[in-house]
Short mmCIF file of C-alpha atoms in Angstrom, two decimals:
data_model
loop_
_atom_site.label_atom_id
_atom_site.label_comp_id
_atom_site.label_asym_id
_atom_site.label_seq_id
_atom_site.Cartn_x
_atom_site.Cartn_y
_atom_site.Cartn_z
CA MET A 1 -84.94 -72.36 -57.65
CA THR A 2 -86.40 -70.57 -54.65
CA THR A 3 -86.66 -73.33 -51.98
CA GLY A 4 -83.93 -74.47 -49.60
CA THR A 5 -83.84 -77.97 -51.04
CA ALA A 6 -83.14 -78.90 -54.66
CA PRO A 7 -84.05 -82.49 -55.53
CA VAL A 8 -82.13 -84.40 -58.19
CA ASP A 9 -83.37 -87.82 -59.26
CA LEU A 10 -80.64 -89.68 -61.12
CA GLY A 11 -82.68 -92.84 -61.61
CA THR A 12 -80.28 -95.62 -62.60
CA LEU A 13 -77.68 -93.21 -63.91
CA GLY A 14 -74.20 -93.68 -62.43
CA PHE A 15 -71.12 -91.46 -62.42
CA GLU A 16 -69.51 -93.49 -65.16
CA GLN A 17 -72.57 -92.76 -67.31
CA GLY A 18 -72.82 -88.99 -66.89
CA ALA A 19 -74.39 -88.37 -63.47
CA ARG A 20 -71.71 -85.75 -62.81
CA LEU A 21 -73.10 -83.59 -65.62
CA LEU A 22 -76.55 -83.44 -64.07
CA LEU A 23 -75.19 -82.73 -60.59
CA THR A 24 -72.86 -79.99 -61.83
CA ARG A 25 -75.74 -78.35 -63.67
CA VAL A 26 -77.92 -78.26 -60.57
CA LEU A 27 -75.13 -77.05 -58.28
CA ARG A 28 -74.47 -74.11 -60.56
CA ARG A 29 -78.11 -73.07 -60.45
CA VAL A 30 -79.07 -73.39 -56.78
CA PRO A 31 -79.12 -70.26 -54.61
CA PRO A 32 -76.54 -69.81 -51.83
CA GLY A 33 -77.30 -72.01 -48.80
CA ALA A 34 -79.51 -74.45 -50.67
CA VAL A 35 -79.09 -78.18 -50.21
CA VAL A 36 -79.19 -80.59 -53.12
CA GLU A 37 -81.02 -83.83 -52.30
CA ILE A 38 -79.94 -86.74 -54.47
CA THR A 39 -81.85 -89.88 -55.23
CA GLY A 40 -80.77 -92.75 -57.40
CA THR A 41 -80.46 -96.51 -57.57
CA ASP A 42 -77.01 -97.07 -59.05
CA PRO A 43 -75.14 -99.39 -56.66
CA ALA A 44 -71.92 -97.37 -56.84
CA LEU A 45 -73.56 -93.96 -56.52
CA ALA A 46 -72.76 -93.42 -52.81
CA PRO A 47 -68.98 -94.03 -52.98
CA HIS A 48 -68.68 -92.14 -56.25
CA LEU A 49 -70.54 -89.18 -54.71
CA ALA A 50 -68.18 -89.18 -51.73
CA ALA A 51 -65.06 -89.13 -53.91
CA TRP A 52 -66.46 -86.46 -56.21
CA CYS A 53 -67.49 -84.16 -53.35
CA ARG A 54 -64.03 -84.41 -51.77
CA HIS A 55 -62.47 -83.46 -55.12
CA GLU A 56 -64.82 -80.57 -55.79
CA GLY A 57 -64.96 -79.21 -52.23
CA HIS A 58 -68.68 -79.85 -51.60
CA GLU A 59 -70.07 -80.79 -48.19
CA LEU A 60 -71.62 -84.27 -48.31
CA GLU A 61 -74.17 -85.62 -45.86
CA ARG A 62 -74.96 -89.30 -46.28
CA ALA A 63 -78.64 -90.12 -46.00
CA ASP A 64 -80.08 -92.62 -43.55
CA PRO A 65 -80.67 -95.91 -45.39
CA ARG A 66 -84.25 -95.80 -44.14
CA GLU A 67 -84.76 -92.72 -46.30
CA SER A 68 -84.33 -94.73 -49.50
CA PRO A 69 -84.30 -93.81 -52.37
CA VAL A 70 -82.48 -90.66 -51.04
CA VAL A 71 -78.74 -91.38 -51.25
CA ALA A 72 -77.17 -88.16 -49.98
CA ARG A 73 -77.49 -84.45 -49.52
CA ILE A 74 -74.93 -81.97 -50.86
CA ARG A 75 -74.31 -78.44 -49.72
CA PRO A 76 -72.41 -76.74 -52.57
CA GLY A 77 -68.93 -75.59 -51.65
CA PRO A 78 -67.04 -72.62 -53.12
CA ALA A 79 -65.66 -74.79 -55.91
CA ALA A 80 -69.00 -74.52 -57.72
CA THR A 81 -68.26 -70.87 -58.52
CA ALA A 82 -64.58 -70.39 -57.67
CA ARG A 83 -63.46 -71.68 -61.06
CA LEU A 84 -64.91 -68.60 -62.72
CA HIS A 85 -63.68 -66.13 -60.12
CA GLY A 86 -61.86 -63.39 -61.97
CA ALA A 87 -63.06 -64.62 -65.37
CA GLU A 88 -63.70 -61.99 -68.03
CA ARG A 89 -65.30 -61.79 -71.44
CA ALA A 90 -62.89 -61.53 -74.34
CA GLY A 91 -64.82 -58.68 -75.87
CA GLY A 92 -67.92 -59.61 -77.84
CA ALA A 93 -68.23 -62.21 -80.56
CA PRO A 94 -69.51 -59.78 -83.26
CA SER A 95 -66.85 -57.76 -85.08
CA THR A 96 -68.54 -54.60 -83.78
CA GLU A 97 -67.45 -55.54 -80.23
CA ILE A 98 -63.70 -55.92 -80.61
CA VAL A 99 -61.62 -54.24 -77.91
CA ASP A 100 -59.02 -51.51 -78.30
CA ARG A 101 -56.25 -53.80 -77.06
CA ALA A 102 -56.36 -57.59 -76.71
CA PRO A 103 -54.37 -58.69 -73.63
CA PRO A 104 -51.86 -61.54 -73.98
CA HIS A 105 -53.59 -63.68 -71.32
CA TRP A 106 -56.61 -64.09 -73.62
CA GLY A 107 -54.30 -66.12 -75.83
CA LEU A 108 -56.22 -68.24 -78.32
CA ALA A 109 -59.60 -67.84 -76.62
CA ALA A 110 -62.50 -67.22 -78.98
CA ARG A 111 -63.62 -63.62 -79.13
CA GLY A 112 -66.56 -63.26 -76.75
CA ALA A 113 -65.58 -66.33 -74.68
CA LEU A 114 -65.59 -66.26 -70.88
CA VAL A 115 -61.88 -66.55 -70.14
CA GLU A 116 -60.82 -68.17 -66.87
CA ALA A 117 -58.25 -66.28 -64.85
CA GLY A 118 -54.70 -67.57 -65.07
CA GLY A 119 -53.23 -69.56 -67.90
CA PRO A 120 -50.32 -68.74 -70.17
CA GLU A 121 -49.75 -65.41 -71.86
CA ILE A 122 -49.07 -65.37 -75.61
CA PRO A 123 -47.28 -62.17 -76.65
CA PHE A 124 -48.70 -61.36 -80.07
CA ALA A 125 -46.83 -58.45 -81.66
CA VAL A 126 -50.01 -56.88 -83.09
CA ALA A 127 -52.58 -56.61 -80.31
CA ASP A 128 -53.91 -53.04 -80.77
CA ARG A 129 -57.12 -52.47 -82.69
CA ASP A 130 -55.67 -49.45 -84.44
CA VAL A 131 -52.73 -51.49 -85.75
CA ALA A 132 -54.56 -54.65 -86.80
CA TRP A 133 -58.03 -53.63 -87.79
CA THR A 134 -59.97 -52.35 -90.75
CA GLU A 135 -63.76 -52.31 -90.91
CA LEU A 136 -63.46 -53.91 -94.35
CA ALA A 137 -61.99 -57.13 -92.93
CA PRO A 138 -65.24 -59.06 -92.24
CA ARG A 139 -66.75 -58.17 -95.62
CA LEU A 140 -63.55 -58.89 -97.54
CA TYR A 141 -63.22 -62.24 -95.81
CA ARG A 142 -66.76 -63.20 -96.83
CA GLN A 143 -65.98 -62.14 -100.39
CA ALA A 144 -62.73 -64.09 -100.33
CA THR A 145 -64.32 -67.35 -99.22
CA ALA A 146 -67.11 -66.97 -101.77
CA SER A 147 -64.65 -66.24 -104.58
CA GLN A 148 -62.29 -69.20 -104.25
CA TRP A 149 -61.67 -70.98 -107.53
CA ASN A 150 -60.24 -74.37 -108.37
CA PRO A 151 -57.27 -74.28 -110.78
CA GLY A 152 -58.27 -77.67 -112.13
CA THR A 153 -61.75 -76.60 -113.19
CA ALA A 154 -61.65 -72.80 -113.53
CA VAL A 155 -59.09 -72.97 -116.33
CA ASP A 156 -59.47 -75.00 -119.52
CA TRP A 157 -55.98 -76.45 -119.61
CA ASP A 158 -56.90 -78.57 -122.63
CA ALA A 159 -57.77 -75.57 -124.80
CA GLU A 160 -56.17 -76.04 -128.20
CA PHE A 161 -53.74 -73.38 -129.35
CA GLU A 162 -50.31 -73.16 -130.93
CA LEU A 163 -48.02 -70.16 -130.63
CA PRO A 164 -44.83 -69.31 -132.49
CA ASP A 165 -41.88 -70.50 -130.43
CA GLU A 166 -40.68 -67.00 -129.55
CA ILE A 167 -44.16 -65.92 -128.43
CA GLU A 168 -44.44 -69.03 -126.26
CA ASP A 169 -40.99 -68.30 -124.84
CA ALA A 170 -42.17 -64.79 -123.97
CA VAL A 171 -45.20 -66.20 -122.13
CA VAL A 172 -42.96 -68.63 -120.23
CA GLN A 173 -40.59 -65.82 -119.21
CA VAL A 174 -43.43 -63.67 -117.89
CA MET A 175 -44.93 -66.66 -116.05
CA THR A 176 -41.53 -67.37 -114.45
CA TYR A 177 -41.35 -63.77 -113.27
CA LEU A 178 -44.88 -63.96 -111.89
CA VAL A 179 -44.15 -67.16 -109.97
CA GLU A 180 -41.15 -65.53 -108.30
CA ASN A 181 -43.16 -62.52 -107.24
CA GLU A 182 -46.15 -64.54 -106.11
CA GLN A 183 -43.92 -66.71 -103.95
CA ALA A 184 -42.86 -63.56 -102.11
CA ALA A 185 -46.52 -62.59 -101.82
CA LEU A 186 -47.22 -66.06 -100.40
CA VAL A 187 -44.57 -65.86 -97.68
CA ILE A 188 -45.38 -62.36 -96.45
CA PRO A 189 -49.04 -62.92 -95.37
CA GLY A 190 -47.87 -65.98 -93.44
CA ARG A 191 -45.32 -63.84 -91.59
CA LEU A 192 -47.91 -61.16 -90.88
CA LEU A 193 -50.57 -63.63 -89.78
CA VAL A 194 -48.57 -64.99 -86.83
CA GLN A 195 -48.11 -61.45 -85.48
CA VAL A 196 -51.83 -60.70 -85.08
CA HIS A 197 -53.76 -61.43 -81.88
CA PRO A 198 -56.59 -63.91 -82.64
CA HIS A 199 -59.08 -61.46 -81.13
CA PHE A 200 -58.94 -59.79 -84.56
CA ARG A 201 -59.82 -63.10 -86.18
CA GLU A 202 -61.24 -61.68 -89.42
CA VAL A 203 -57.83 -60.20 -90.16
CA LEU A 204 -56.19 -63.58 -89.51
CA GLN A 205 -58.76 -65.32 -91.69
CA LEU A 206 -58.27 -62.80 -94.48
CA LEU A 207 -54.49 -63.16 -94.38
CA ALA A 208 -54.85 -66.96 -94.41
CA VAL A 209 -57.07 -66.80 -97.50
CA GLN A 210 -54.64 -64.35 -99.08
CA ALA A 211 -51.83 -66.86 -98.59
CA ALA A 212 -54.04 -69.56 -100.11
CA ASP A 213 -54.73 -67.25 -103.07
CA GLU A 214 -51.02 -66.75 -103.65
CA ALA A 215 -50.35 -70.49 -103.46
CA ARG A 216 -52.97 -70.97 -106.15
CA HIS A 217 -51.40 -68.23 -108.27
CA VAL A 218 -48.00 -69.92 -108.05
CA GLU A 219 -49.66 -73.13 -109.19
CA VAL A 220 -51.41 -71.72 -112.26
CA PHE A 221 -48.49 -69.58 -113.42
CA THR A 222 -46.17 -72.57 -113.11
CA GLN A 223 -48.60 -74.83 -114.92
CA ARG A 224 -48.96 -72.33 -117.76
CA ALA A 225 -45.19 -71.93 -118.06
CA LEU A 226 -44.74 -75.69 -118.46
CA LEU A 227 -47.91 -76.28 -120.48
CA LYS A 228 -46.13 -76.79 -123.79
CA GLY A 229 -43.28 -78.82 -122.38
CA GLY A 230 -40.65 -76.12 -122.14
CA GLU A 231 -38.43 -75.01 -119.25
CA MET A 232 -38.89 -72.07 -116.90
CA GLY A 233 -37.36 -68.73 -117.85
CA THR A 234 -34.69 -66.68 -116.11
CA SER A 235 -34.61 -65.13 -112.64
CA SER A 236 -32.63 -61.92 -112.31
CA VAL A 237 -30.46 -60.86 -109.38
CA GLY A 238 -32.18 -57.48 -109.32
CA GLY A 239 -35.62 -59.03 -109.16
CA ARG A 240 -34.70 -61.30 -106.28
CA ALA A 241 -33.01 -58.42 -104.46
CA SER A 242 -36.16 -56.34 -104.79
CA LEU A 243 -38.33 -59.09 -103.34
CA ALA A 244 -35.84 -59.75 -100.54
CA THR A 245 -36.44 -56.22 -99.20
CA LEU A 246 -40.10 -57.13 -98.76
CA LEU A 247 -39.31 -60.27 -96.82
CA THR A 248 -37.13 -58.48 -94.28
CA GLU A 249 -39.65 -55.76 -93.31
CA PRO A 250 -40.78 -56.63 -89.74
CA ASP A 251 -43.48 -54.01 -89.22
CA PHE A 252 -47.04 -55.19 -89.92
CA SER A 253 -48.35 -51.97 -91.45
CA ILE A 254 -45.22 -51.16 -93.46
CA ALA A 255 -45.05 -54.69 -94.86
CA SER A 256 -48.71 -54.41 -95.87
CA PHE A 257 -48.00 -51.05 -97.46
CA LEU A 258 -45.02 -52.19 -99.53
CA LEU A 259 -46.62 -55.47 -100.60
CA SER A 260 -50.31 -54.72 -101.09
CA VAL A 261 -50.59 -50.99 -101.70
CA LEU A 262 -47.51 -50.52 -103.89
CA GLY A 263 -46.49 -53.95 -105.18
CA GLU A 264 -49.76 -55.81 -105.69
CA GLY A 265 -51.38 -52.55 -106.68
CA SER A 266 -48.92 -52.29 -109.58
CA PHE A 267 -49.58 -55.93 -110.40
CA LEU A 268 -53.25 -55.13 -111.00
CA ASN A 269 -52.14 -53.09 -113.99
CA LEU A 270 -49.75 -55.80 -115.13
CA LEU A 271 -52.44 -58.49 -114.97
CA SER A 272 -54.86 -56.29 -116.91
CA PHE A 273 -52.12 -55.82 -119.50
CA LEU A 274 -51.58 -59.58 -119.75
CA GLU A 275 -55.30 -60.28 -120.02
CA ARG A 276 -55.58 -57.72 -122.81
CA HIS A 277 -52.51 -58.89 -124.74
CA ALA A 278 -52.58 -62.60 -123.94
CA PRO A 279 -51.80 -64.64 -127.08
CA ASP A 280 -53.76 -67.66 -125.88
CA PRO A 281 -56.94 -68.43 -123.89
CA VAL A 282 -55.17 -70.04 -120.93
CA THR A 283 -52.95 -67.03 -120.26
CA ARG A 284 -55.95 -64.74 -120.65
CA ARG A 285 -58.06 -66.76 -118.23
CA ILE A 286 -55.52 -67.09 -115.44
CA SER A 287 -54.63 -63.39 -115.69
CA HIS A 288 -58.29 -62.54 -115.14
CA LEU A 289 -58.73 -64.94 -112.21
CA VAL A 290 -55.57 -63.81 -110.45
CA ARG A 291 -56.40 -60.14 -110.92
CA THR A 292 -59.71 -60.65 -109.12
CA ASP A 293 -57.88 -62.06 -106.11
CA GLU A 294 -55.21 -59.37 -106.14
CA ALA A 295 -57.82 -56.60 -106.19
CA ARG A 296 -59.10 -57.93 -102.87
CA HIS A 297 -55.58 -58.01 -101.40
CA VAL A 298 -55.04 -54.39 -102.42
CA ALA A 299 -58.39 -53.37 -100.94
CA PHE A 300 -57.41 -54.90 -97.60
CA GLY A 301 -54.03 -53.17 -97.57
CA VAL A 302 -55.52 -49.79 -98.45
CA GLY A 303 -58.37 -50.20 -95.95
CA HIS A 304 -56.01 -51.19 -93.15
CA LEU A 305 -53.69 -48.25 -93.78
CA GLU A 306 -56.53 -45.75 -94.19
CA HIS A 307 -57.71 -46.73 -90.71
CA ARG A 308 -54.19 -46.61 -89.32
CA ALA A 309 -53.44 -43.24 -90.89
CA GLY A 310 -56.54 -41.81 -89.21
CA VAL A 311 -55.25 -42.62 -85.72
CA ASP A 312 -51.46 -42.45 -86.09
CA PRO A 313 -50.10 -39.02 -87.09
CA LEU A 314 -46.60 -40.49 -87.49
CA LEU A 315 -47.59 -43.16 -90.00
CA HIS A 316 -46.99 -41.10 -93.13
CA GLY A 317 -43.43 -40.38 -92.10
CA ARG A 318 -42.76 -44.07 -91.44
CA LEU A 319 -44.24 -45.09 -94.80
CA ARG A 320 -42.24 -42.44 -96.60
CA ALA A 321 -39.06 -43.60 -94.88
CA ALA A 322 -39.78 -47.22 -95.86
CA VAL A 323 -40.09 -46.31 -99.55
CA GLU A 324 -36.91 -44.26 -99.46
CA ARG A 325 -35.04 -46.95 -97.54
CA ARG A 326 -36.05 -49.61 -100.05
CA HIS A 327 -35.12 -47.35 -102.98
CA ASP A 328 -31.67 -46.71 -101.51
CA ALA A 329 -31.15 -50.44 -100.91
CA LEU A 330 -31.95 -51.23 -104.55
CA ILE A 331 -30.32 -48.28 -106.26
CA GLY A 332 -27.43 -50.41 -107.53
CA THR A 333 -29.65 -53.13 -109.03
CA ALA A 334 -30.89 -53.36 -112.59
CA GLY A 335 -34.56 -53.45 -111.64
CA LEU A 336 -36.93 -55.27 -113.97
CA ASN A 337 -35.44 -58.30 -115.68
CA GLN A 338 -34.66 -57.22 -119.25
CA ASP A 339 -35.99 -60.57 -120.47
CA VAL A 340 -39.32 -59.79 -118.80
CA PHE A 341 -39.48 -56.30 -120.29
CA ASP A 342 -38.72 -57.61 -123.76
CA SER A 343 -41.27 -60.39 -123.37
CA LEU A 344 -43.98 -57.92 -122.43
CA VAL A 345 -43.14 -55.84 -125.53
CA LEU A 346 -43.34 -58.91 -127.75
CA LEU A 347 -46.64 -60.08 -126.24
CA ALA A 348 -48.16 -56.66 -126.86
CA ALA A 349 -46.67 -56.57 -130.36
CA GLY A 350 -47.74 -60.06 -131.40
CA SER A 351 -45.02 -60.26 -134.04
CA TRP A 352 -41.53 -59.09 -134.95
CA GLU A 353 -42.71 -56.62 -137.55
CA PRO A 354 -41.11 -53.23 -136.80
CA GLU A 355 -44.44 -51.40 -136.60
CA ASP A 356 -45.78 -54.08 -134.24
CA ILE A 357 -42.71 -53.90 -132.01
CA ALA A 358 -43.13 -50.14 -131.87
CA ARG A 359 -46.73 -50.60 -130.80
CA GLY A 360 -45.72 -53.21 -128.19
CA TRP A 361 -43.00 -50.97 -126.80
CA GLN A 362 -45.48 -48.11 -126.50
CA ALA A 363 -47.97 -50.43 -124.75
CA VAL A 364 -45.36 -51.27 -122.09
CA GLN A 365 -44.63 -47.55 -121.63
CA GLU A 366 -48.36 -47.01 -121.08
CA LEU A 367 -48.37 -49.92 -118.62
CA GLN A 368 -45.68 -48.28 -116.54
CA LYS A 369 -47.55 -44.98 -116.69
CA ASP A 370 -50.73 -46.70 -115.54
CA MET A 371 -48.83 -48.33 -112.67
CA ASP A 372 -47.52 -44.94 -111.59
CA GLU A 373 -50.97 -43.35 -111.73
CA GLY A 374 -52.44 -46.21 -109.72
CA ARG A 375 -49.79 -45.92 -107.02
CA ARG A 376 -50.27 -42.15 -106.83
CA HIS A 377 -54.03 -42.61 -106.48
CA ARG A 378 -53.66 -45.11 -103.63
CA LEU A 379 -51.07 -42.93 -101.88
CA ALA A 380 -53.46 -40.00 -102.12
CA ARG A 381 -56.18 -42.12 -100.51
CA LEU A 382 -53.82 -42.68 -97.59
CA GLY A 383 -53.50 -38.91 -97.15
CA PHE A 384 -50.29 -38.07 -99.00
CA PRO A 385 -50.37 -34.74 -100.87
CA ASP A 386 -50.30 -35.10 -104.66
CA ASP A 387 -46.70 -33.94 -105.06
CA GLU A 388 -45.47 -36.30 -102.36
CA ALA A 389 -47.51 -39.17 -103.77
CA ALA A 390 -45.90 -38.58 -107.16
CA ALA A 391 -42.41 -38.49 -105.65
CA LEU A 392 -42.93 -41.69 -103.66
CA SER A 393 -44.43 -43.49 -106.63
CA ALA A 394 -41.38 -42.60 -108.68
CA LEU A 395 -39.16 -44.24 -106.05
CA HIS A 396 -41.01 -47.55 -106.23
CA THR A 397 -38.89 -50.47 -107.37
CA ARG A 398 -38.51 -50.91 -111.11
CA ASN A 399 -39.26 -54.61 -110.54
CA PHE A 400 -42.93 -53.54 -110.15
CA MET A 401 -43.60 -55.61 -106.95
#
């Protein structure tokens, strides 16, 4: 508006019906020094205007009754703009406009929002771009949401099959082991998620979906274990001790490294093994579905740490120390549950014939070799020299995760 007077005709609209919205809109748009001339026929408009102007700090001039239908004139006070004094944009909404460090006073504001000054500070532990971010996060999140599957419909639980009792027992034991490990993988993303500043929302969203993935994995592995009416298998002290070291790691990047790069990376090989040697269609199907999810988790962990390694020259030393510290903490444990190892051999063998058991045992040796090669490859991607990658891979827990 370019004139000194801005007319607003409210008609029959009263304050209890939304007149304030129209007045606020006009007051925000008039140039400095302009006067807003108000007309309207609501009987309570004049007293409501007076109370509102006192509250908002506007100067009110009552109109002469002979000027009807003009009710009043308002000269906007500083309150019309003071509310946004000191406000700042929380970066830009697109992921290409995230900031290097998200301040605590932005709190839960949407990225790109105009944040009023003041308000509480929320001290998120991970607020630096170089700690939280990977350029893969937005794409992986889109893939994750598009790839969600329903355990009730994605798996044919009514598929007819009968296995020898000892083969079924082997499946149950492996499923029990998988549930235990996936429950650790469910808890850890939840712990990591609450550390990250919401400015890096794609990372939060990805971790939330990852937790949902793991919850689904726990469900299908449990359902398969109990499918034929049996009981769950055994849980070893060494296995639980190995997983406990993951749960106590407080650092965001190191926890991601131990879980996703080393642990879930090794599980990709294990799930491929189970899909290949599954004795029944249900086990084969859930191994395939879960492996697809886990591949995405590993990609996020590797992508995050590749970015971090490029900006933090001390990261490799911290990752190396974490592997060695975990190895030392577990050196007195038995590692992989013997029942699990034997079950994997039997599943690969398919029978108790000596030549089959020999073949199954060799298949499990190849599995462990494949796990080692996969870990070494991912460590090399993070910038470790080949000899150091081999040494660190060899120190990884014998529990696989």
